[in-house]
PDB file of C-alpha atoms in Angstrom:
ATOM      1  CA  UNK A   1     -16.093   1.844  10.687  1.00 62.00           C
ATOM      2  CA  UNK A   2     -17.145   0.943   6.907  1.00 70.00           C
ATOM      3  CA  UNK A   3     -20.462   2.695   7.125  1.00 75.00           C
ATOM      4  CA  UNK A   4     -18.683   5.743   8.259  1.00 76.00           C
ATOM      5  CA  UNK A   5     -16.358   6.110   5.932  1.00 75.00           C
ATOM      6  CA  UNK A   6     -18.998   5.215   3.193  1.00 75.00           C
ATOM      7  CA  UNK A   7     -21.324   7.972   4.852  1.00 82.00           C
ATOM      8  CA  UNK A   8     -18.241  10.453   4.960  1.00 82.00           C
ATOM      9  CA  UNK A   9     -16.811   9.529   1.152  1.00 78.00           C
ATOM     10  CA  UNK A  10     -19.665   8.686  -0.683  1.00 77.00           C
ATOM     11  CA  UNK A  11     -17.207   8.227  -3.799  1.00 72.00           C
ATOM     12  CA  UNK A  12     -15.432   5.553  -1.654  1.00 74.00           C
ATOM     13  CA  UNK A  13     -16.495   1.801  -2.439  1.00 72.00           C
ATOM     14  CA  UNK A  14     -17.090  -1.057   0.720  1.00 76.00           C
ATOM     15  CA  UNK A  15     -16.661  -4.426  -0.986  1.00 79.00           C
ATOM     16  CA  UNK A  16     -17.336  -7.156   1.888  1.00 81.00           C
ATOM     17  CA  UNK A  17     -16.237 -10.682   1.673  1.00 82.00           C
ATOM     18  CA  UNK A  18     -18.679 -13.797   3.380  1.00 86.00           C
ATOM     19  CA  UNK A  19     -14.866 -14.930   4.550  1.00 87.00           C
ATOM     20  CA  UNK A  20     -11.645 -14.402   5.235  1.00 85.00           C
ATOM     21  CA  UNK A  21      -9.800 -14.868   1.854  1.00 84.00           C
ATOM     22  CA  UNK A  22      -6.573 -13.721   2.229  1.00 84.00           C
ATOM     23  CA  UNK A  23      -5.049 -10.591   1.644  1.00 84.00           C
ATOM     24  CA  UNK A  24      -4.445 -10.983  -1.712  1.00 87.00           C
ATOM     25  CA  UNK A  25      -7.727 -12.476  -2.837  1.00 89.00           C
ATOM     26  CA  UNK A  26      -9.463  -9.535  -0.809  1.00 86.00           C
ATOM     27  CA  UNK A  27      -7.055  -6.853  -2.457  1.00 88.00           C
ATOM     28  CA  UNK A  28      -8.531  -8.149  -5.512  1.00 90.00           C
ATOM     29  CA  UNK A  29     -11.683  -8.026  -5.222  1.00 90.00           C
ATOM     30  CA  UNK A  30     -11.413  -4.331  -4.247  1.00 86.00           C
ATOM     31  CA  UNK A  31      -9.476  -3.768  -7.042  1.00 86.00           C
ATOM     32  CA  UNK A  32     -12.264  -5.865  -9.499  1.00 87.00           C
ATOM     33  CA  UNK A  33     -14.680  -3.354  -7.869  1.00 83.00           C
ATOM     34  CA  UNK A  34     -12.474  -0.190  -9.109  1.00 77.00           C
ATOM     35  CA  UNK A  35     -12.153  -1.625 -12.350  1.00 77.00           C
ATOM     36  CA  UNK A  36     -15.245  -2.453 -13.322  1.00 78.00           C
ATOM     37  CA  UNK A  37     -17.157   0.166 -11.611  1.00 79.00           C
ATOM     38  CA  UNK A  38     -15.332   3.308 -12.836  1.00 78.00           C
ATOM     39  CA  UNK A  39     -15.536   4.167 -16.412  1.00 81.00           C
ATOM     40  CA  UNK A  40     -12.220   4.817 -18.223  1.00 80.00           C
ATOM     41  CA  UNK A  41     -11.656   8.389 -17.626  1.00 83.00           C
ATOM     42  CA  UNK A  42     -12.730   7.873 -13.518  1.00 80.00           C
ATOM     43  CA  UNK A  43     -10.583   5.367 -13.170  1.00 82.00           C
ATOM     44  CA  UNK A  44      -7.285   6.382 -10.233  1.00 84.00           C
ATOM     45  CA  UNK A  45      -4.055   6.792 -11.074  1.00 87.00           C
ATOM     46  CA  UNK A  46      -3.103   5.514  -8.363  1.00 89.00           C
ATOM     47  CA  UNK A  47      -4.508   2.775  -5.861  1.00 89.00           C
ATOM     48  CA  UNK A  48      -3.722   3.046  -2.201  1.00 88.00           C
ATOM     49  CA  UNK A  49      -3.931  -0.169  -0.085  1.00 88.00           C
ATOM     50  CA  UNK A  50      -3.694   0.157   3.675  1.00 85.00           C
ATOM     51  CA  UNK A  51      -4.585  -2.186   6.485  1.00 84.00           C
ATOM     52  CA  UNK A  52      -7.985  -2.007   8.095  1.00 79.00           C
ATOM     53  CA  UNK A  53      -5.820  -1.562  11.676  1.00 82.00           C
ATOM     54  CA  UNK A  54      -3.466   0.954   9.894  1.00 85.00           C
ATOM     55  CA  UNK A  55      -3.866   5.074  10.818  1.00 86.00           C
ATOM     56  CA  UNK A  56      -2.697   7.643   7.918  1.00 87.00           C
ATOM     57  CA  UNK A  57      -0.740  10.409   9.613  1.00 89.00           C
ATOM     58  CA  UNK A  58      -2.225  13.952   9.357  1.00 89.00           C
ATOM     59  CA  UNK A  59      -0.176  15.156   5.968  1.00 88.00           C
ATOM     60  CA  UNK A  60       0.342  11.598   4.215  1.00 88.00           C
ATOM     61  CA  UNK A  61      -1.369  12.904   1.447  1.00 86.00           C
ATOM     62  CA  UNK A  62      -0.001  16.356   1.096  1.00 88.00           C
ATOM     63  CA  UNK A  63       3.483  14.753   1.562  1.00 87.00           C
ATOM     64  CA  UNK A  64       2.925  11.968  -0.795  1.00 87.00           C
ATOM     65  CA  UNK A  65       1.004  13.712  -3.877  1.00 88.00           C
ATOM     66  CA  UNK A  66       4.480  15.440  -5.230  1.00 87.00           C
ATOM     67  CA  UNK A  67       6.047  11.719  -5.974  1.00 85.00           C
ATOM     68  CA  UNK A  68       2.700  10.892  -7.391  1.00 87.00           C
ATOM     69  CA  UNK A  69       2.539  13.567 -10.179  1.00 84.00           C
ATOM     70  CA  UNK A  70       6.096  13.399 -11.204  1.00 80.00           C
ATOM     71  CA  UNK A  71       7.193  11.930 -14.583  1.00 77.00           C
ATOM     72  CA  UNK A  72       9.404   9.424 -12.310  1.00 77.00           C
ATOM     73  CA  UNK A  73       8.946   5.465 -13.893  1.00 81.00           C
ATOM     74  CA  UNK A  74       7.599   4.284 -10.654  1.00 85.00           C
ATOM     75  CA  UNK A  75       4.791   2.062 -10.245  1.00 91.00           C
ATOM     76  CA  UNK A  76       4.822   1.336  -6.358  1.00 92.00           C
ATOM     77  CA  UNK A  77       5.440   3.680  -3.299  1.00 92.00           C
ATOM     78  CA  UNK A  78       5.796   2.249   0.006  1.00 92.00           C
ATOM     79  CA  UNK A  79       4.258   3.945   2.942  1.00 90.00           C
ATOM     80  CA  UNK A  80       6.501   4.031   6.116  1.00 92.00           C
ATOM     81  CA  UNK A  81       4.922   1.662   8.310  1.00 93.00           C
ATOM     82  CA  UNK A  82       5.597   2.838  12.083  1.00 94.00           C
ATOM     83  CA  UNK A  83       5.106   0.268  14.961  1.00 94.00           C
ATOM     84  CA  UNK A  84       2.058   0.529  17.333  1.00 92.00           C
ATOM     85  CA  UNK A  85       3.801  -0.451  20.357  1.00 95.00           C
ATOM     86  CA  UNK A  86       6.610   2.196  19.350  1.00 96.00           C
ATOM     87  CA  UNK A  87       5.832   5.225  16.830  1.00 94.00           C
ATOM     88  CA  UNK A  88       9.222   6.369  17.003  1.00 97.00           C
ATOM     89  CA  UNK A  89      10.604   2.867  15.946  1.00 97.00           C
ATOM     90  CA  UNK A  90       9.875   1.349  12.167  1.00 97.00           C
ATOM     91  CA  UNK A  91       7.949  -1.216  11.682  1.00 94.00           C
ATOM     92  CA  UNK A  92       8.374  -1.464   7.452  1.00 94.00           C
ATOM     93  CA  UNK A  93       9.836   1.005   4.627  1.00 95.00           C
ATOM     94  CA  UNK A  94       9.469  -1.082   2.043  1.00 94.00           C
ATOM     95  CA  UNK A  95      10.346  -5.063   1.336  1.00 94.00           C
ATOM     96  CA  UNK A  96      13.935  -5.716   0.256  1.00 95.00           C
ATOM     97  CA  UNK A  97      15.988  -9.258  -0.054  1.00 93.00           C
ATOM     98  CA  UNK A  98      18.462 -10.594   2.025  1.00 93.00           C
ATOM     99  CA  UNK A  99      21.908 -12.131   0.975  1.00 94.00           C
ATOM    100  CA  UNK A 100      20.277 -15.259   1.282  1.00 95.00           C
ATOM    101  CA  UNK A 101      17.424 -14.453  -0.901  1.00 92.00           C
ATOM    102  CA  UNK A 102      14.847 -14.260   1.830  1.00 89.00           C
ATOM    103  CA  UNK A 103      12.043 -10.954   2.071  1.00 88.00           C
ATOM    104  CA  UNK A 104      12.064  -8.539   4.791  1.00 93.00           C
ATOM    105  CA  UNK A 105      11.113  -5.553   6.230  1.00 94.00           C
ATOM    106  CA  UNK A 106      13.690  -3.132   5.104  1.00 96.00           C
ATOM    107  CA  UNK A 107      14.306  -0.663   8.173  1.00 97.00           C
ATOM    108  CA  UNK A 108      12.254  -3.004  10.536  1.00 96.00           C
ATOM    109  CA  UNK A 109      12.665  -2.134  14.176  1.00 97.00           C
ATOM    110  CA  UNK A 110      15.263   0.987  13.865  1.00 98.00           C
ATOM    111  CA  UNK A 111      14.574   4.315  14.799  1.00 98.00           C
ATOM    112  CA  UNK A 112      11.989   6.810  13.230  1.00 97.00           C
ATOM    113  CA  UNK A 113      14.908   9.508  12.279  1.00 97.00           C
ATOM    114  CA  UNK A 114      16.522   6.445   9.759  1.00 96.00           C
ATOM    115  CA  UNK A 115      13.901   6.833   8.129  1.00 95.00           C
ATOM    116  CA  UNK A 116      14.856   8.159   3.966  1.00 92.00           C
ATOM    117  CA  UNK A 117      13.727  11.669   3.386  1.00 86.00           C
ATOM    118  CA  UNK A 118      13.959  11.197  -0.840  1.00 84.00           C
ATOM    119  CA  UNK A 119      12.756   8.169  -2.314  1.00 83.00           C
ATOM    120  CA  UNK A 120      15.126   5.329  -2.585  1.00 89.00           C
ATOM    121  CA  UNK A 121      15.131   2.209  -4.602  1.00 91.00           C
ATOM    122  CA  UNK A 122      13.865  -0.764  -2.833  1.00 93.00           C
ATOM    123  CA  UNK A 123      12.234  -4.045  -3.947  1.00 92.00           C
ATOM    124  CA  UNK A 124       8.632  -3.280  -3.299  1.00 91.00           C
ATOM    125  CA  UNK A 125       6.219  -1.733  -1.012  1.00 92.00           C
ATOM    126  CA  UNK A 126       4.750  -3.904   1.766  1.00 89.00           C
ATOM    127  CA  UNK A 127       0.940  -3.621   0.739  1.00 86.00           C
ATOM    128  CA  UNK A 128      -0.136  -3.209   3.866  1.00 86.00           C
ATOM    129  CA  UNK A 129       0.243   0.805   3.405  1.00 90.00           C
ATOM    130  CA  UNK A 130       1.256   0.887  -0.393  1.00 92.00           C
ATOM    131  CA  UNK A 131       0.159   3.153  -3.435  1.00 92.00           C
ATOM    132  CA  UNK A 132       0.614   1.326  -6.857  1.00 92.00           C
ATOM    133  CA  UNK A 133      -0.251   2.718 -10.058  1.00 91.00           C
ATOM    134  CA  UNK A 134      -3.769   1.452 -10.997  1.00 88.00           C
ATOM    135  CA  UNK A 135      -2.331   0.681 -14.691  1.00 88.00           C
ATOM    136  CA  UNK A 136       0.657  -1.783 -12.924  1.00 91.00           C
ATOM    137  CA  UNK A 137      -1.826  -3.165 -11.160  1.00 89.00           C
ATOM    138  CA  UNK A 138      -4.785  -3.758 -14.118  1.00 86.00           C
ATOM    139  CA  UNK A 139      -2.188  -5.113 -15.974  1.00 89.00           C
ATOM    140  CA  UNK A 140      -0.924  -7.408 -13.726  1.00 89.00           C
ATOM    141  CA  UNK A 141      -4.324  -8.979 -13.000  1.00 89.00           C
ATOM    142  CA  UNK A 142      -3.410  -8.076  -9.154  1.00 90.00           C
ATOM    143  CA  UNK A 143      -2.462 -10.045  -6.721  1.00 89.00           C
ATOM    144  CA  UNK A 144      -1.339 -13.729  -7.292  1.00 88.00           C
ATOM    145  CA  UNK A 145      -4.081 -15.228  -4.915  1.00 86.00           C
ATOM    146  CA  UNK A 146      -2.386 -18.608  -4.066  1.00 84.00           C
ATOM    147  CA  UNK A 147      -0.493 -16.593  -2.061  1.00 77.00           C
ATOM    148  CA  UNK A 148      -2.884 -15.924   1.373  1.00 70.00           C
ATOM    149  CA  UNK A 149      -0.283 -13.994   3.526  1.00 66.00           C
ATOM    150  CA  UNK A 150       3.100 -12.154   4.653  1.00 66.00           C
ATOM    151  CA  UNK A 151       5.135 -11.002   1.679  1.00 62.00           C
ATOM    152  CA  UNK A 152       2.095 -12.231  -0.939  1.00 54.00           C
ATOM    153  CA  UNK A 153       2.378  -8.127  -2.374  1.00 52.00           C
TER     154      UNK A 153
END
């Protein structure tokens, strides 16, 4: 799949790992790529994570750019993440806390149609289908890396 989306984007960059590092590690090396590949004025806005096992819906980007472009202080958009055993059920909109403090799926298993049609307010994007402003993200250093899996974004 890399080598055809390298032959179809020839813009887009494949950065392989020897291992399995983690998410976060990974992200970051992707993101290291960006960085010090682009010069300044190339450099994205915006920085769209999504799974390797994740499928964009025909329109994501259409529907997405206007929230992009607006003067709006965000700095992360979460994707809605449908199940793949259900498309009409939700599998993430975002990561939120519980009362007790705990992360979770906000949204997790309830129907499609519950689904927001305006952004809302939410802790943060889960990063498996997440845009986050490259500047956020530069600034941050990424990713803590320590942190290999579930809820490391």
């Amino acid at each position: 799949m890399a080598s055809a989306v390298a032959r179809g984007f020839p813009r887009v960059r494949i950065v392989r790992s020897a291992q399995n590092r983690g998410f976060a590690a990974s992200a970051n090396a992707g993101l290291t790529e960006i960085l010090r590949s682009a010069p300044e004025s190339e450099r994205p806005a915006w920085v769209l994570l999504l799974n390797d096992d994740a499928t964009l819906e025909p329109g994501f980007c259409a529907a997405i750019s206007p929230h992009l472009l607006t003067p709006e202080p965000w700095s992360m958009l979460a994707a809605l993440r449908l199940r793949d055993d259900d498309p009409e059920r939700i599998d993430s909109a975002g990561l939120v806390l519980t009362a007790e403090g705990d992360g979770t799926d906000w949204l997790a298993d309830e129907p499609r149609a519950r689904a927001p049609r305006m952004p809302v307010e939410i802790l943060g994007p889960s990063a498996g289908a997440a845009l986050y402003r490259e500047e956020l993200l530069a600034g941050l250093g990424g990713f803590e890396a320590s942190f290999t899996a579930y809820f490391e974004d």
